XYZ file of C-alpha atoms in Angstrom:
512
model
C 140.708 112.303 141.671
C 138.100 111.551 144.593
C 134.805 109.614 144.123
C 131.550 111.857 143.638
C 129.300 112.336 146.300
C 126.482 110.547 146.594
C 123.234 111.592 144.545
C 119.502 112.370 146.276
C 116.584 111.242 144.244
C 114.280 114.052 143.134
C 111.166 112.514 144.215
C 108.130 114.864 143.923
C 105.213 114.293 141.671
C 106.646 116.671 138.824
C 109.666 114.702 138.026
C 110.193 114.316 134.407
C 111.756 112.338 132.053
C 112.015 112.589 127.997
C 110.569 109.561 126.131
C 110.540 109.080 122.030
C 109.784 113.307 122.238
C 107.170 113.155 124.478
C 107.652 113.936 128.720
C 105.839 112.320 131.206
C 105.066 113.205 134.174
C 105.563 110.972 137.643
C 102.174 110.934 139.092
C 101.695 110.876 142.811
C 100.549 107.263 142.561
C 103.689 106.754 140.998
C 105.744 107.623 143.998
C 108.088 105.321 145.745
C 109.337 105.189 149.340
C 111.819 107.619 150.190
C 112.558 106.427 153.420
C 113.283 102.965 154.762
C 110.152 101.790 156.986
C 112.020 98.305 157.792
C 114.816 100.058 160.519
C 114.916 102.337 163.319
C 116.630 105.746 163.261
C 119.896 104.183 165.421
C 119.480 101.355 162.005
C 119.421 103.364 159.638
C 122.517 105.506 160.852
C 124.682 102.389 161.234
C 123.082 101.682 158.076
C 124.602 105.135 155.920
C 128.053 104.357 157.811
C 128.490 100.490 156.812
C 127.116 101.539 152.860
C 129.261 104.753 152.826
C 132.320 104.342 150.091
C 135.696 103.576 151.515
C 138.630 106.152 151.178
C 141.200 103.614 152.774
C 142.594 101.380 150.950
C 145.227 99.799 152.980
C 143.593 96.823 153.384
C 140.320 94.736 152.618
C 137.114 95.778 154.156
C 135.520 93.903 157.145
C 133.357 91.241 155.404
C 134.195 92.436 151.663
C 135.260 89.231 150.685
C 131.878 87.852 151.619
C 130.254 89.995 149.357
C 126.763 88.334 149.011
C 126.801 88.177 153.255
C 125.997 85.334 154.808
C 124.034 83.798 151.471
C 127.998 83.893 149.933
C 128.667 80.635 148.252
C 132.436 79.476 149.544
C 132.656 76.407 147.164
C 136.095 75.923 145.318
C 135.499 77.876 141.917
C 134.694 75.749 139.033
C 132.092 76.027 136.594
C 129.640 75.174 138.647
C 130.427 78.514 140.765
C 127.276 80.104 140.177
C 124.962 76.918 140.793
C 125.353 76.731 144.117
C 122.120 77.829 146.801
C 122.538 80.566 149.069
C 124.653 79.278 152.080
C 122.210 80.018 154.915
C 119.216 78.686 153.162
C 117.661 76.676 155.711
C 117.914 72.600 155.262
C 114.253 72.210 154.710
C 114.024 74.760 152.011
C 116.720 72.888 149.900
C 114.331 70.640 148.571
C 112.823 73.733 146.665
C 116.309 74.307 145.185
C 116.883 71.442 144.039
C 113.259 70.841 142.557
C 113.503 74.618 140.606
C 117.001 73.580 139.452
C 115.615 70.658 137.775
C 112.615 72.517 135.969
C 115.186 75.351 135.206
C 117.296 73.006 132.668
C 114.312 71.207 131.655
C 113.945 70.440 128.421
C 110.584 71.891 126.597
C 109.109 69.543 123.820
C 106.306 70.530 121.120
C 102.771 69.901 121.848
C 101.127 67.256 121.398
C 103.663 64.939 123.147
C 103.500 61.616 125.084
C 105.087 63.971 127.715
C 102.353 65.899 128.724
C 103.652 67.167 131.885
C 106.800 68.975 129.689
C 104.830 70.216 126.082
C 103.663 73.211 125.033
C 107.511 74.538 123.670
C 106.760 77.572 120.925
C 105.194 77.330 118.880
C 107.617 80.108 118.273
C 110.761 79.902 120.282
C 114.040 81.023 121.158
C 115.687 78.321 123.844
C 114.243 74.975 124.610
C 115.024 75.479 128.585
C 116.270 78.385 130.581
C 119.601 76.849 131.128
C 119.900 76.466 127.099
C 120.571 80.798 127.313
C 121.642 80.984 131.009
C 124.855 78.176 130.780
C 125.981 76.415 134.180
C 123.840 79.941 135.265
C 126.056 82.405 133.723
C 126.691 84.657 131.131
C 125.410 84.271 127.467
C 126.987 85.604 124.579
C 127.196 86.054 120.780
C 127.148 83.203 118.134
C 130.488 83.742 116.284
C 129.828 82.502 113.564
C 127.896 79.294 115.153
C 125.153 77.648 113.691
C 122.889 79.230 116.506
C 122.112 82.189 118.749
C 121.150 80.166 121.641
C 122.131 83.040 124.823
C 121.820 85.698 122.760
C 118.421 87.325 121.039
C 117.177 90.404 119.378
C 114.556 92.367 120.987
C 111.867 93.974 118.131
C 109.946 97.341 119.430
C 108.907 100.344 118.043
C 107.855 103.640 120.488
C 104.645 104.941 121.031
C 103.528 106.965 117.556
C 99.883 107.747 119.136
C 98.433 109.982 121.928
C 97.006 107.042 123.504
C 100.338 104.329 122.985
C 102.299 107.385 124.776
C 99.604 107.255 127.566
C 99.743 103.818 128.186
C 103.717 104.018 128.388
C 103.090 107.277 130.831
C 101.205 104.731 132.808
C 103.742 101.821 132.703
C 101.271 100.312 131.231
C 103.365 99.057 128.227
C 107.333 99.602 128.161
C 106.849 99.789 124.283
C 105.184 98.335 121.358
C 105.717 95.080 119.294
C 106.496 94.338 115.954
C 103.127 93.816 113.681
C 104.318 90.611 112.407
C 107.409 89.209 114.827
C 106.049 90.950 117.931
C 108.800 91.212 120.625
C 111.829 88.717 119.757
C 113.031 87.364 116.882
C 112.270 83.438 117.062
C 114.696 82.177 115.242
C 113.102 78.242 116.082
C 109.949 76.540 115.828
C 108.501 73.822 116.086
C 108.015 71.190 113.805
C 105.489 72.100 110.745
C 106.103 75.634 111.243
C 109.162 78.173 109.983
C 110.992 80.188 112.213
C 110.693 83.443 111.831
C 114.064 84.538 111.232
C 118.215 84.531 111.550
C 120.089 86.735 113.619
C 123.051 88.213 111.462
C 126.083 90.259 112.666
C 128.680 91.725 111.325
C 132.011 93.306 113.384
C 134.091 96.068 111.974
C 136.996 96.612 114.160
C 137.907 100.634 115.293
C 141.300 101.130 116.960
C 141.566 103.222 120.001
C 144.632 104.456 121.405
C 145.186 104.616 124.862
C 147.372 107.672 127.202
C 149.955 105.582 127.090
C 150.107 104.497 123.516
C 148.920 101.175 123.855
C 146.552 100.283 120.678
C 142.945 98.606 121.425
C 140.905 97.188 119.011
C 137.059 97.509 119.333
C 134.388 95.684 117.340
C 131.695 97.538 116.516
C 128.902 95.108 115.757
C 125.660 95.748 112.912
C 122.359 93.347 113.201
C 119.737 92.248 110.841
C 117.398 89.887 110.185
C 118.293 87.926 107.869
C 115.647 85.009 105.694
C 112.314 86.807 107.395
C 109.663 84.138 107.053
C 106.608 86.120 107.564
C 107.672 89.254 105.436
C 109.954 92.162 105.989
C 110.059 94.227 109.483
C 107.867 97.361 109.991
C 110.190 100.012 108.875
C 109.629 101.607 112.601
C 110.745 98.859 113.998
C 113.685 98.719 116.094
C 116.639 95.846 116.530
C 118.247 95.416 120.159
C 120.718 92.688 120.806
C 120.515 90.956 123.978
C 122.998 88.099 125.642
C 121.822 86.312 128.946
C 122.521 87.884 132.204
C 124.164 85.955 134.816
C 122.182 84.462 137.460
C 123.421 84.906 140.998
C 122.145 87.513 143.780
C 119.072 88.021 142.592
C 116.930 87.593 145.347
C 119.384 90.212 147.211
C 118.548 92.477 144.305
C 115.020 92.309 144.897
C 115.699 92.774 148.847
C 117.332 95.742 148.489
C 114.719 98.589 149.648
C 113.554 101.005 146.560
C 114.394 104.146 149.052
C 117.733 102.991 149.016
C 118.275 103.024 145.457
C 116.472 105.758 144.502
C 119.224 107.665 146.844
C 121.206 107.409 143.992
C 118.934 108.786 141.505
C 119.517 112.065 140.063
C 117.501 112.397 136.634
C 118.017 116.078 136.464
C 121.969 115.656 137.325
C 121.210 118.485 140.113
C 124.231 117.992 141.493
C 126.091 118.788 138.194
C 128.645 115.952 138.363
C 127.620 114.803 135.141
C 125.649 111.869 136.367
C 122.037 111.603 135.984
C 120.803 108.577 137.244
C 117.110 107.197 136.335
C 114.706 105.087 138.099
C 112.461 102.511 135.927
C 108.992 102.806 136.644
C 107.215 99.908 135.564
C 104.493 97.609 137.373
C 104.754 93.938 138.674
C 103.628 91.545 136.451
C 101.539 90.057 138.891
C 99.582 92.802 141.363
C 99.861 95.299 138.574
C 101.154 97.742 140.850
C 103.474 100.343 140.411
C 107.202 99.311 141.332
C 111.126 99.865 140.584
C 112.606 98.127 138.053
C 115.325 96.615 138.641
C 115.797 93.242 136.121
C 116.895 93.553 132.672
C 119.055 94.981 130.536
C 116.721 98.183 130.603
C 115.281 97.646 134.287
C 112.253 96.633 132.529
C 111.129 93.800 135.670
C 110.828 94.794 139.103
C 110.885 91.459 140.176
C 112.564 88.338 139.847
C 109.497 86.686 139.653
C 108.651 89.251 136.440
C 111.845 88.107 135.093
C 111.660 84.708 135.026
C 107.661 84.980 133.782
C 109.285 86.531 130.980
C 111.412 84.256 129.629
C 109.322 81.646 129.433
C 106.555 83.769 127.378
C 108.728 85.286 125.353
C 111.893 82.883 125.155
C 110.402 79.613 125.526
C 107.075 80.059 124.340
C 105.802 78.663 127.725
C 102.456 80.294 129.562
C 102.590 80.514 133.350
C 99.513 82.357 135.443
C 101.589 86.117 135.125
C 101.281 85.812 131.554
C 99.220 82.989 130.079
C 99.108 83.055 126.670
C 99.943 79.665 125.401
C 101.023 80.788 122.014
C 103.988 82.824 123.439
C 104.704 85.542 121.229
C 102.972 84.167 118.109
C 101.083 87.541 116.467
C 97.907 87.848 115.167
C 99.560 88.050 111.194
C 101.169 84.819 112.069
C 97.852 82.415 111.642
C 99.222 78.885 111.721
C 101.441 79.980 114.606
C 98.351 80.965 116.646
C 96.352 77.765 114.886
C 99.071 75.188 116.311
C 98.255 72.764 119.710
C 99.130 74.316 122.936
C 100.516 72.156 125.959
C 97.574 73.062 128.308
C 96.721 70.077 130.093
C 93.480 71.096 132.291
C 94.474 68.501 134.936
C 97.424 70.008 135.508
C 96.460 73.522 135.476
C 95.140 76.586 133.111
C 98.708 77.224 132.109
C 101.651 74.962 130.567
C 103.763 76.130 133.502
C 100.919 76.118 136.172
C 101.820 78.409 139.357
C 104.158 75.698 140.946
C 106.617 75.564 138.397
C 106.716 79.015 138.431
C 107.104 79.563 141.796
C 109.794 76.779 142.282
C 111.931 78.220 139.200
C 111.886 81.722 141.080
C 112.698 80.897 143.939
C 116.160 78.753 142.482
C 116.610 81.946 140.417
C 116.466 84.191 143.597
C 118.892 81.821 145.464
C 121.500 81.173 143.664
C 124.532 82.240 145.541
C 127.206 84.973 144.704
C 130.680 83.110 145.015
C 133.245 84.434 147.603
C 135.476 87.456 146.289
C 139.226 85.815 145.327
C 142.168 87.969 146.500
C 140.257 90.768 148.188
C 142.991 91.963 150.071
C 146.056 91.468 147.717
C 148.178 94.549 146.979
C 147.665 94.492 143.637
C 143.714 94.134 144.192
C 144.069 97.212 146.596
C 145.403 99.227 144.062
C 143.349 98.230 141.552
C 140.127 99.308 143.728
C 141.214 102.142 144.489
C 142.070 103.628 140.895
C 138.011 102.250 140.263
C 136.868 104.478 143.064
C 138.771 107.271 142.196
C 138.309 107.281 138.489
C 134.781 107.674 139.365
C 133.425 104.210 138.561
C 131.168 103.903 141.834
C 129.112 106.544 140.632
C 127.021 104.310 139.051
C 128.568 101.037 140.493
C 127.514 101.554 143.591
C 129.791 99.056 146.060
C 127.340 98.626 148.903
C 123.742 97.361 150.213
C 122.146 96.444 153.205
C 119.222 94.604 152.187
C 115.746 94.647 153.898
C 115.278 93.447 157.304
C 111.914 92.257 156.602
C 112.208 90.316 153.276
C 109.902 87.450 152.744
C 112.821 84.936 152.502
C 115.135 85.365 155.849
C 118.573 83.996 154.222
C 118.183 87.610 152.078
C 117.331 89.387 155.612
C 119.769 92.570 156.465
C 122.778 91.521 154.640
C 125.511 93.715 153.548
C 125.856 93.114 150.084
C 128.864 94.120 147.199
C 126.480 93.942 143.502
C 128.551 97.157 142.539
C 125.247 98.617 140.741
C 122.929 101.534 141.275
C 120.572 99.471 139.526
C 119.415 103.006 137.814
C 119.211 103.327 134.127
C 122.000 106.022 132.568
C 122.805 107.570 128.966
C 125.814 105.452 128.034
C 126.511 107.450 124.725
C 125.873 106.716 120.802
C 128.110 103.518 120.663
C 125.837 101.797 122.733
C 122.823 103.439 121.951
C 120.327 100.101 120.353
C 117.483 103.410 119.614
C 114.978 101.303 121.292
C 112.820 102.722 123.805
C 111.798 100.450 126.848
C 109.374 102.028 129.151
C 111.145 105.063 130.649
C 114.253 103.938 129.210
C 115.586 105.596 126.105
C 117.155 104.218 123.191
C 120.900 105.588 124.425
C 120.276 104.218 128.211
C 120.937 101.070 130.439
C 120.575 99.426 134.053
C 123.878 99.579 135.325
C 124.829 95.754 135.659
C 125.963 94.498 138.903
C 129.493 93.303 138.762
C 129.519 90.788 141.130
C 131.054 87.577 139.405
C 131.998 89.219 136.527
C 135.839 87.839 136.884
C 134.446 84.208 136.750
C 132.966 84.542 133.516
C 135.522 82.474 131.635
C 135.648 80.200 134.291
C 131.568 79.553 134.110
C 130.945 81.036 130.601
C 133.963 79.579 128.678
C 134.297 83.043 127.256
C 135.765 86.685 128.113
C 132.637 88.675 126.101
C 130.908 91.409 128.016
C 128.059 94.142 127.756
C 124.618 93.433 126.476
C 125.436 92.196 123.322
C 128.397 90.548 123.972
C 130.869 92.529 121.548
C 133.470 93.160 124.344
C 135.808 90.595 124.267
C 137.738 91.743 127.491
C 136.992 94.043 130.361
C 139.359 96.582 129.310
C 136.989 97.120 125.796
C 133.572 97.117 128.000
C 135.317 100.087 129.798
C 136.544 101.284 126.573
C 132.708 101.577 124.852
C 131.641 103.317 128.111
C 130.296 107.056 127.112
C 127.704 109.660 127.937
C 127.570 109.461 131.212
C 130.346 107.209 131.826
C 132.649 109.027 129.351
C 134.578 110.752 132.252
C 135.041 107.486 133.656
C 136.290 106.036 130.518
C 138.810 109.000 130.007
C 139.994 108.129 133.788
C 140.879 104.545 132.455
C 141.995 105.658 129.125
C 144.663 107.892 130.766
C 146.051 105.664 133.386
C 149.677 103.476 133.087
C 149.837 100.078 131.757
C 150.350 99.028 135.314
C 147.010 101.269 136.640
C 145.023 99.529 133.932
C 146.106 95.943 134.762
C 145.735 96.775 138.883
C 142.092 97.827 138.111
C 141.085 94.789 135.863
C 142.963 92.542 138.941
C 140.101 94.443 141.187
C 137.254 93.638 138.544
C 138.682 90.133 138.055
C 138.456 89.766 142.058
C 134.765 90.169 141.926
């Protein structure tokens, strides 16, 4: 088999997507760049050549081991491998990274408190710090019977039900609508004197899958519920979607990928007939209000690292920022006691609990966490697995390479050849992974292709090997076998491989 050819973006103003049963026309004002404007024609040709998927698997490609370009960390592999600063950051900017790191780890407390620069937690919340979810800046996991679900949460929402709500989603003014009582996500913790909203309950059903060579793999199918809801039942229209925290590495480089280069891989109507219908997420930048390409979050609901950071402050910790200034966090009008609790706003420090400089520093830190260098990229088994990965069609969604913009605000991220193995588009992943929750243009069956860089260090950094959006997969093999929908052909190709070839493909993934 050979890998699928690159798919072209259909960028007409008549581009349509289906959201909750109604058609949304992408208006002319939603048009995003179809061609890079930061490069000369000669450089455009160079970039096209260097990012073209290889057909030579006899040796590692040039610069392949440095999978994040000059920003790549070459520090020894330890549990801190995701916590290093980008290697090419100027010395004078290291202070901002260290300050951002301290704020990322900072434990917020309830108001009022003597530590006035740290109060304002919640009142309802899922975590007290960013690091509580992103342990060692890595991937979250299910609670696995533990007392807390920290690093995993339940998103709550319903689809549009009126013409006005449909218009709001179509205009990218909102991505969906919260539960009328419990808001956008279930908050399983609360400040003293307030009841938490409830707890997440997970049950698993084991399903056996027989591979082509007779090997049997057990997959666990999860079911989710909210138990002990403190403020009455959820609305019948509310959907529940579990999400684990994603790894923090390489985020600034992802933001530096030109929109045109991501859109070049989109094919929402499957015009080339290859069964892959990657769709761009159209969102609004929280700060500017302008239409932008969504590229962060499990359903690509955020356009920038700053948007993602502000969302986490507001919804996970209950801390207000200039971008999301509500000091009550995710408290709804139905939760009157929550809204009456004191906030941590200190006028002498700013109008929000986390004023602009705090959000700036946490964003800078998040943008500049380095991707570790590849391991064993030139080893024979790794190269064999790479060939199988490419030939099985995996790169139709897990696009290997991009070159970042030359005109990035941060010079360290400028014009870097990077290997994230993602197209950052939305794909239908089938019934098995469907959560039934609409998020903007993403339907209840669609997910953003997650980048794969660093995936081989999950156990080293995070202490576990749980994968996918809800951590149901206990290994990379299980994660692949859950792929359906547009990825079913690649999944079947993996399933039909010999034992040795499957092992080689996993070895390749573990080298990333």
